[in-house]
PDB file of C-alpha atoms in Angstrom:
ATOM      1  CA  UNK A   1       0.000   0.000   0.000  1.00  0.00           C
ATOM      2  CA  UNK A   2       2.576   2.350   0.955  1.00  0.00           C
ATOM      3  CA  UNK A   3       4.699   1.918  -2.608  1.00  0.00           C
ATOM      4  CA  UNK A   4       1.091   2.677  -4.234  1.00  0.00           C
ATOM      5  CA  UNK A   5       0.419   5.633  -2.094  1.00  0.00           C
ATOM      6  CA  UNK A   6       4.290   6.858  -3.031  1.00  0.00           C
ATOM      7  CA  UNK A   7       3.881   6.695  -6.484  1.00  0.00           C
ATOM      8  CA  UNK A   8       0.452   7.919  -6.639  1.00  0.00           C
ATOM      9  CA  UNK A   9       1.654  10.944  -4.353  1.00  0.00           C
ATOM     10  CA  UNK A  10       4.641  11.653  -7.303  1.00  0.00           C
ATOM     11  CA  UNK A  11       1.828  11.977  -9.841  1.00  0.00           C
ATOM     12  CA  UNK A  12       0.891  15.524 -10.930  1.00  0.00           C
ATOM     13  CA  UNK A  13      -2.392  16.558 -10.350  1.00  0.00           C
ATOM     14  CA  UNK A  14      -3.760  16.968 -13.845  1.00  0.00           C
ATOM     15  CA  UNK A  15      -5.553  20.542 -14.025  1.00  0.00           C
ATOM     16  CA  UNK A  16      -8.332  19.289 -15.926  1.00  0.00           C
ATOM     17  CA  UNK A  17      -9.504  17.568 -12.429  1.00  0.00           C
ATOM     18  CA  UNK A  18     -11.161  20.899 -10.615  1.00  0.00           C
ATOM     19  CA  UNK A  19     -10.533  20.052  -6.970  1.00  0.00           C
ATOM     20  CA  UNK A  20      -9.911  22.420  -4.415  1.00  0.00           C
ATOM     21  CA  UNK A  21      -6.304  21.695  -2.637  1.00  0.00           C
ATOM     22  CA  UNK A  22      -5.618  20.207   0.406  1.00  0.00           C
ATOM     23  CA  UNK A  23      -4.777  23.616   2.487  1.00  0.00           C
ATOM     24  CA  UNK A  24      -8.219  24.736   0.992  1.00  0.00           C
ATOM     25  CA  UNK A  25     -10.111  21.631   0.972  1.00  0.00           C
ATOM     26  CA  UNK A  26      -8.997  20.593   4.530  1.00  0.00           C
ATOM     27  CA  UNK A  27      -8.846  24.093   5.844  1.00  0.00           C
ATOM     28  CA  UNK A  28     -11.501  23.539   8.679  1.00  0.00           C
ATOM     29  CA  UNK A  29      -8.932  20.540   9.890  1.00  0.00           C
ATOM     30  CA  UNK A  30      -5.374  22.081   9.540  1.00  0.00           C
ATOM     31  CA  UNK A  31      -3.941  23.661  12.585  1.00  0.00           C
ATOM     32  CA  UNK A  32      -3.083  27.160  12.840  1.00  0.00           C
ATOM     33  CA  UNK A  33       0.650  26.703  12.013  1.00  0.00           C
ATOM     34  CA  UNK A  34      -0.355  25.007   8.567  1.00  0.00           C
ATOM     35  CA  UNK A  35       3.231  25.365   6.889  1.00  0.00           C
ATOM     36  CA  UNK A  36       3.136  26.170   3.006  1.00  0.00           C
ATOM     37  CA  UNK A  37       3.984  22.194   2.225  1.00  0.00           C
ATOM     38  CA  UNK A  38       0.625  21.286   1.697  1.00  0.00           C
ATOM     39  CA  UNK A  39      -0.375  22.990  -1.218  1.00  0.00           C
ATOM     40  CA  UNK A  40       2.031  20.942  -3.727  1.00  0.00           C
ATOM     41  CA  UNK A  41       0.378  20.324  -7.280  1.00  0.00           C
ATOM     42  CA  UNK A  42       1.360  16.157  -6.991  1.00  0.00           C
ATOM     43  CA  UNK A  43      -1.428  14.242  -6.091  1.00  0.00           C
ATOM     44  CA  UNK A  44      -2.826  13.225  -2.427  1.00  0.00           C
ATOM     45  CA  UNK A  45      -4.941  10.309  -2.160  1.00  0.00           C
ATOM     46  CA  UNK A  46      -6.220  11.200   1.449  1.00  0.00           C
ATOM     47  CA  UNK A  47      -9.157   8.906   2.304  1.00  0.00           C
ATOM     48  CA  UNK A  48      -7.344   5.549   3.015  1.00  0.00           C
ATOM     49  CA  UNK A  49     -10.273   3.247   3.832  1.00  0.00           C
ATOM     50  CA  UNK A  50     -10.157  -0.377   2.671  1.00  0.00           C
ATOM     51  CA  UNK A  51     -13.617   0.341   0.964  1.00  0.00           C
ATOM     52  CA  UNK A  52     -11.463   2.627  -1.515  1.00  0.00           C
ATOM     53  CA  UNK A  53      -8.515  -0.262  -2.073  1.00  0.00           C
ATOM     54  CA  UNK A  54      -8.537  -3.934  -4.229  1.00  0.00           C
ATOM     55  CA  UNK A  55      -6.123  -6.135  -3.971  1.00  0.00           C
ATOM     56  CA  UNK A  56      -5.163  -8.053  -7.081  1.00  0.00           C
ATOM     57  CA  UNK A  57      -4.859 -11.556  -7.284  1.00  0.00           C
ATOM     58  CA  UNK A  58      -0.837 -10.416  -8.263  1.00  0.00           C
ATOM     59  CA  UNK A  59      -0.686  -8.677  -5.380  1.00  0.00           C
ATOM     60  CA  UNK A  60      -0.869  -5.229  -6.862  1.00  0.00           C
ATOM     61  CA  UNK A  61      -2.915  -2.562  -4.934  1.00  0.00           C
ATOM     62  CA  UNK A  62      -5.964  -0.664  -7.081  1.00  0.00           C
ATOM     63  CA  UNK A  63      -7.423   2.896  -6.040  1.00  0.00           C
ATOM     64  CA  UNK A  64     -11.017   2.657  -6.397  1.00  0.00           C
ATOM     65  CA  UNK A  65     -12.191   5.866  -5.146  1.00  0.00           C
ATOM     66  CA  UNK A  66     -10.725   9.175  -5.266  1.00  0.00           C
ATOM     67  CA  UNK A  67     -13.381  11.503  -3.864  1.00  0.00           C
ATOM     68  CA  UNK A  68     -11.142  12.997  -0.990  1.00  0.00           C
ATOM     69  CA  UNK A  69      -7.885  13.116  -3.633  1.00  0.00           C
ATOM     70  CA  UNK A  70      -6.716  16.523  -4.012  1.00  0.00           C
ATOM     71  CA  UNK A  71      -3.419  18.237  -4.950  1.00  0.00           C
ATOM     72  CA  UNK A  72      -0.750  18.512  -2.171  1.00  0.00           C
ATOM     73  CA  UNK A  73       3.080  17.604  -1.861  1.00  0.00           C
ATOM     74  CA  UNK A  74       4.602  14.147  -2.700  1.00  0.00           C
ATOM     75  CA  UNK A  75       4.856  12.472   0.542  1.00  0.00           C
ATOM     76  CA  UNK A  76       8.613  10.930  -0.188  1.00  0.00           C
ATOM     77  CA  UNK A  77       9.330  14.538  -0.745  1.00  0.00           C
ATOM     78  CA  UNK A  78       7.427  16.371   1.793  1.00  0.00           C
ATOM     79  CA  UNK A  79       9.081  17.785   4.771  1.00  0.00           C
ATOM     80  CA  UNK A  80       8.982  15.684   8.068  1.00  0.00           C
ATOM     81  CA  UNK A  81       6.925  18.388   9.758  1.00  0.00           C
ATOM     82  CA  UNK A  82       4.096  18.393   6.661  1.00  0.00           C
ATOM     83  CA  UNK A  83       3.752  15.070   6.721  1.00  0.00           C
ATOM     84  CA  UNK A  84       3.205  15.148  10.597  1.00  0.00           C
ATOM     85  CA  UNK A  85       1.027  18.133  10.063  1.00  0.00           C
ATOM     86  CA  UNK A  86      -1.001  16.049   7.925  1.00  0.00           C
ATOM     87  CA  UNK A  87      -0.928  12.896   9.650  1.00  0.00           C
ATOM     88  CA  UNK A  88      -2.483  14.958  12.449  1.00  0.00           C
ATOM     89  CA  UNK A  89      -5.169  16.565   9.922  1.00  0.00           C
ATOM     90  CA  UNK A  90      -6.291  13.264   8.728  1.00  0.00           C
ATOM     91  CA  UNK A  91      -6.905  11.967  12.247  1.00  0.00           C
ATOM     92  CA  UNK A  92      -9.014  15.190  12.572  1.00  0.00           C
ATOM     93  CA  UNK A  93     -11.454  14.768   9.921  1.00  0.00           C
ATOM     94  CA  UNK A  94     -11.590  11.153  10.608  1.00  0.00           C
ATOM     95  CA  UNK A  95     -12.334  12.209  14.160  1.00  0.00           C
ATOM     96  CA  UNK A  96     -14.956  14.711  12.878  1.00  0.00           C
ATOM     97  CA  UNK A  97     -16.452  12.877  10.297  1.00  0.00           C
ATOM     98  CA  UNK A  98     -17.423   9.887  12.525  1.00  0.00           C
ATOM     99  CA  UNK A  99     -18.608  12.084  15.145  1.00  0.00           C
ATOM    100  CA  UNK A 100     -21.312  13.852  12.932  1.00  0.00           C
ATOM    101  CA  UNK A 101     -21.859  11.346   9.855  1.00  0.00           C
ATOM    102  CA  UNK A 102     -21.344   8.024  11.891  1.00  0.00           C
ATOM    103  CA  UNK A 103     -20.505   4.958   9.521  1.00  0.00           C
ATOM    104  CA  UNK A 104     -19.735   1.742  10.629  1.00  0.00           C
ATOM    105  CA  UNK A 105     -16.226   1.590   9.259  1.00  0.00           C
ATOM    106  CA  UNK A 106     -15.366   5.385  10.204  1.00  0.00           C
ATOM    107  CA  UNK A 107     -14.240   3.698  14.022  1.00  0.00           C
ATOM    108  CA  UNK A 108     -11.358   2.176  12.222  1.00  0.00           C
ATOM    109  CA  UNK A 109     -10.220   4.993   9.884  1.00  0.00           C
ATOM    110  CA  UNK A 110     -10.386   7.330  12.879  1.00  0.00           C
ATOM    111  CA  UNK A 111      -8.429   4.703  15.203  1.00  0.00           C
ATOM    112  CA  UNK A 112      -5.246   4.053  12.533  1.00  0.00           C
ATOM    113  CA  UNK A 113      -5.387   7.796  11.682  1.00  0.00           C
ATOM    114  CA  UNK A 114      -5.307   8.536  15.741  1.00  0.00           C
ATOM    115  CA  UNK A 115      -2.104   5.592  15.427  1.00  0.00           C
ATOM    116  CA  UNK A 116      -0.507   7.451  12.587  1.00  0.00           C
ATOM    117  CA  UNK A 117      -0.690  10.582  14.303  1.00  0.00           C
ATOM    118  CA  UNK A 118       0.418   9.085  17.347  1.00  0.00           C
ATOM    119  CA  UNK A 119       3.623   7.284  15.356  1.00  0.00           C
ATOM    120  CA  UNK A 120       4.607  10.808  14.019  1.00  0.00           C
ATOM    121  CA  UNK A 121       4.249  12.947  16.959  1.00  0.00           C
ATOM    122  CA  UNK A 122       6.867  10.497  18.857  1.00  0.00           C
ATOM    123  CA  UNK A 123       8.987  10.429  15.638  1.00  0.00           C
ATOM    124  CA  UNK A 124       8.902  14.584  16.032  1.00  0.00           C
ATOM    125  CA  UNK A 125      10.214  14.304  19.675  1.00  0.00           C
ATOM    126  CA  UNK A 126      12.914  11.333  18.821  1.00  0.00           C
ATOM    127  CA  UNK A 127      13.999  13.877  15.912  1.00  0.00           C
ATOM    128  CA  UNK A 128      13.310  10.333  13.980  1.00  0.00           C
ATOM    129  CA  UNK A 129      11.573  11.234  11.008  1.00  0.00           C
ATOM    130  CA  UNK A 130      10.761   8.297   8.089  1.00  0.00           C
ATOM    131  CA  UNK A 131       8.542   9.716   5.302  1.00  0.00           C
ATOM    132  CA  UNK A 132       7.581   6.450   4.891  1.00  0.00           C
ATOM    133  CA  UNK A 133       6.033   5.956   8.364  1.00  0.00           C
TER     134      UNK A 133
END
């Protein structure tokens, strides 16, 4: 998943799609400090759920839904802190979004977003920092 997401993230975000970015799109989620990483032109696939992933029988990882995709940096070439930042924003909206539009598998998204936030935030005080994580 996380080679998919990588490549996917190094794909320019084709200006024919008319999607607000992620700094705009998101705004109501970012913190204050939102640095200016976020608003990349690549392309951010930013709703992880397994409803929006297939497996292949090969092994290889298909994106069925892009509805929350919008343009933002490359994650293998985003700063440490952005990636935090929006590690942290994505727990946020999850948090939000089952809160006020409860779905039965919004519980998970919010508790691996809450883990990935979690991860980072301890990377941030270890000075360890793995775009990858």
């Amino acid at each position: 998943m996380l080679c998919t997401l990588t490549v996917v993230s190094e794909t320019p975000w084709l200006e024919t799609l008319r999607k607000k970015p992620l700094h705009t799109r998101w705004a109501e989620f970012l913190p204050d400090d939102v640095p200016s990483g976020p608003q990349g032109r690549e392309l951010a696939h930013a709703d992880m759920s397994p409803h929006n992933m297939l497996v292949t029988g090969t092994g290889d990882l298909l994106l069925l839904d892009r509805a929350l995709a919008c343009p933002a940096p490359a994650y293998s070439a985003a700063d440490p802190a952005t990636v935090t930042m929006f590690a942290r924003t994505v727990h946020a909206a999850w948090e939000h979004w089952e809160r006020t539009r409860p779905m039965p598998h919004r519980a998970a998204l919010t508790s691996a977003a809450l883990a990935w936030a979690t991860h980072r935030a301890k990377g941030r005080q270890t000075g360890a920092h793995a775009v990858s994580s």
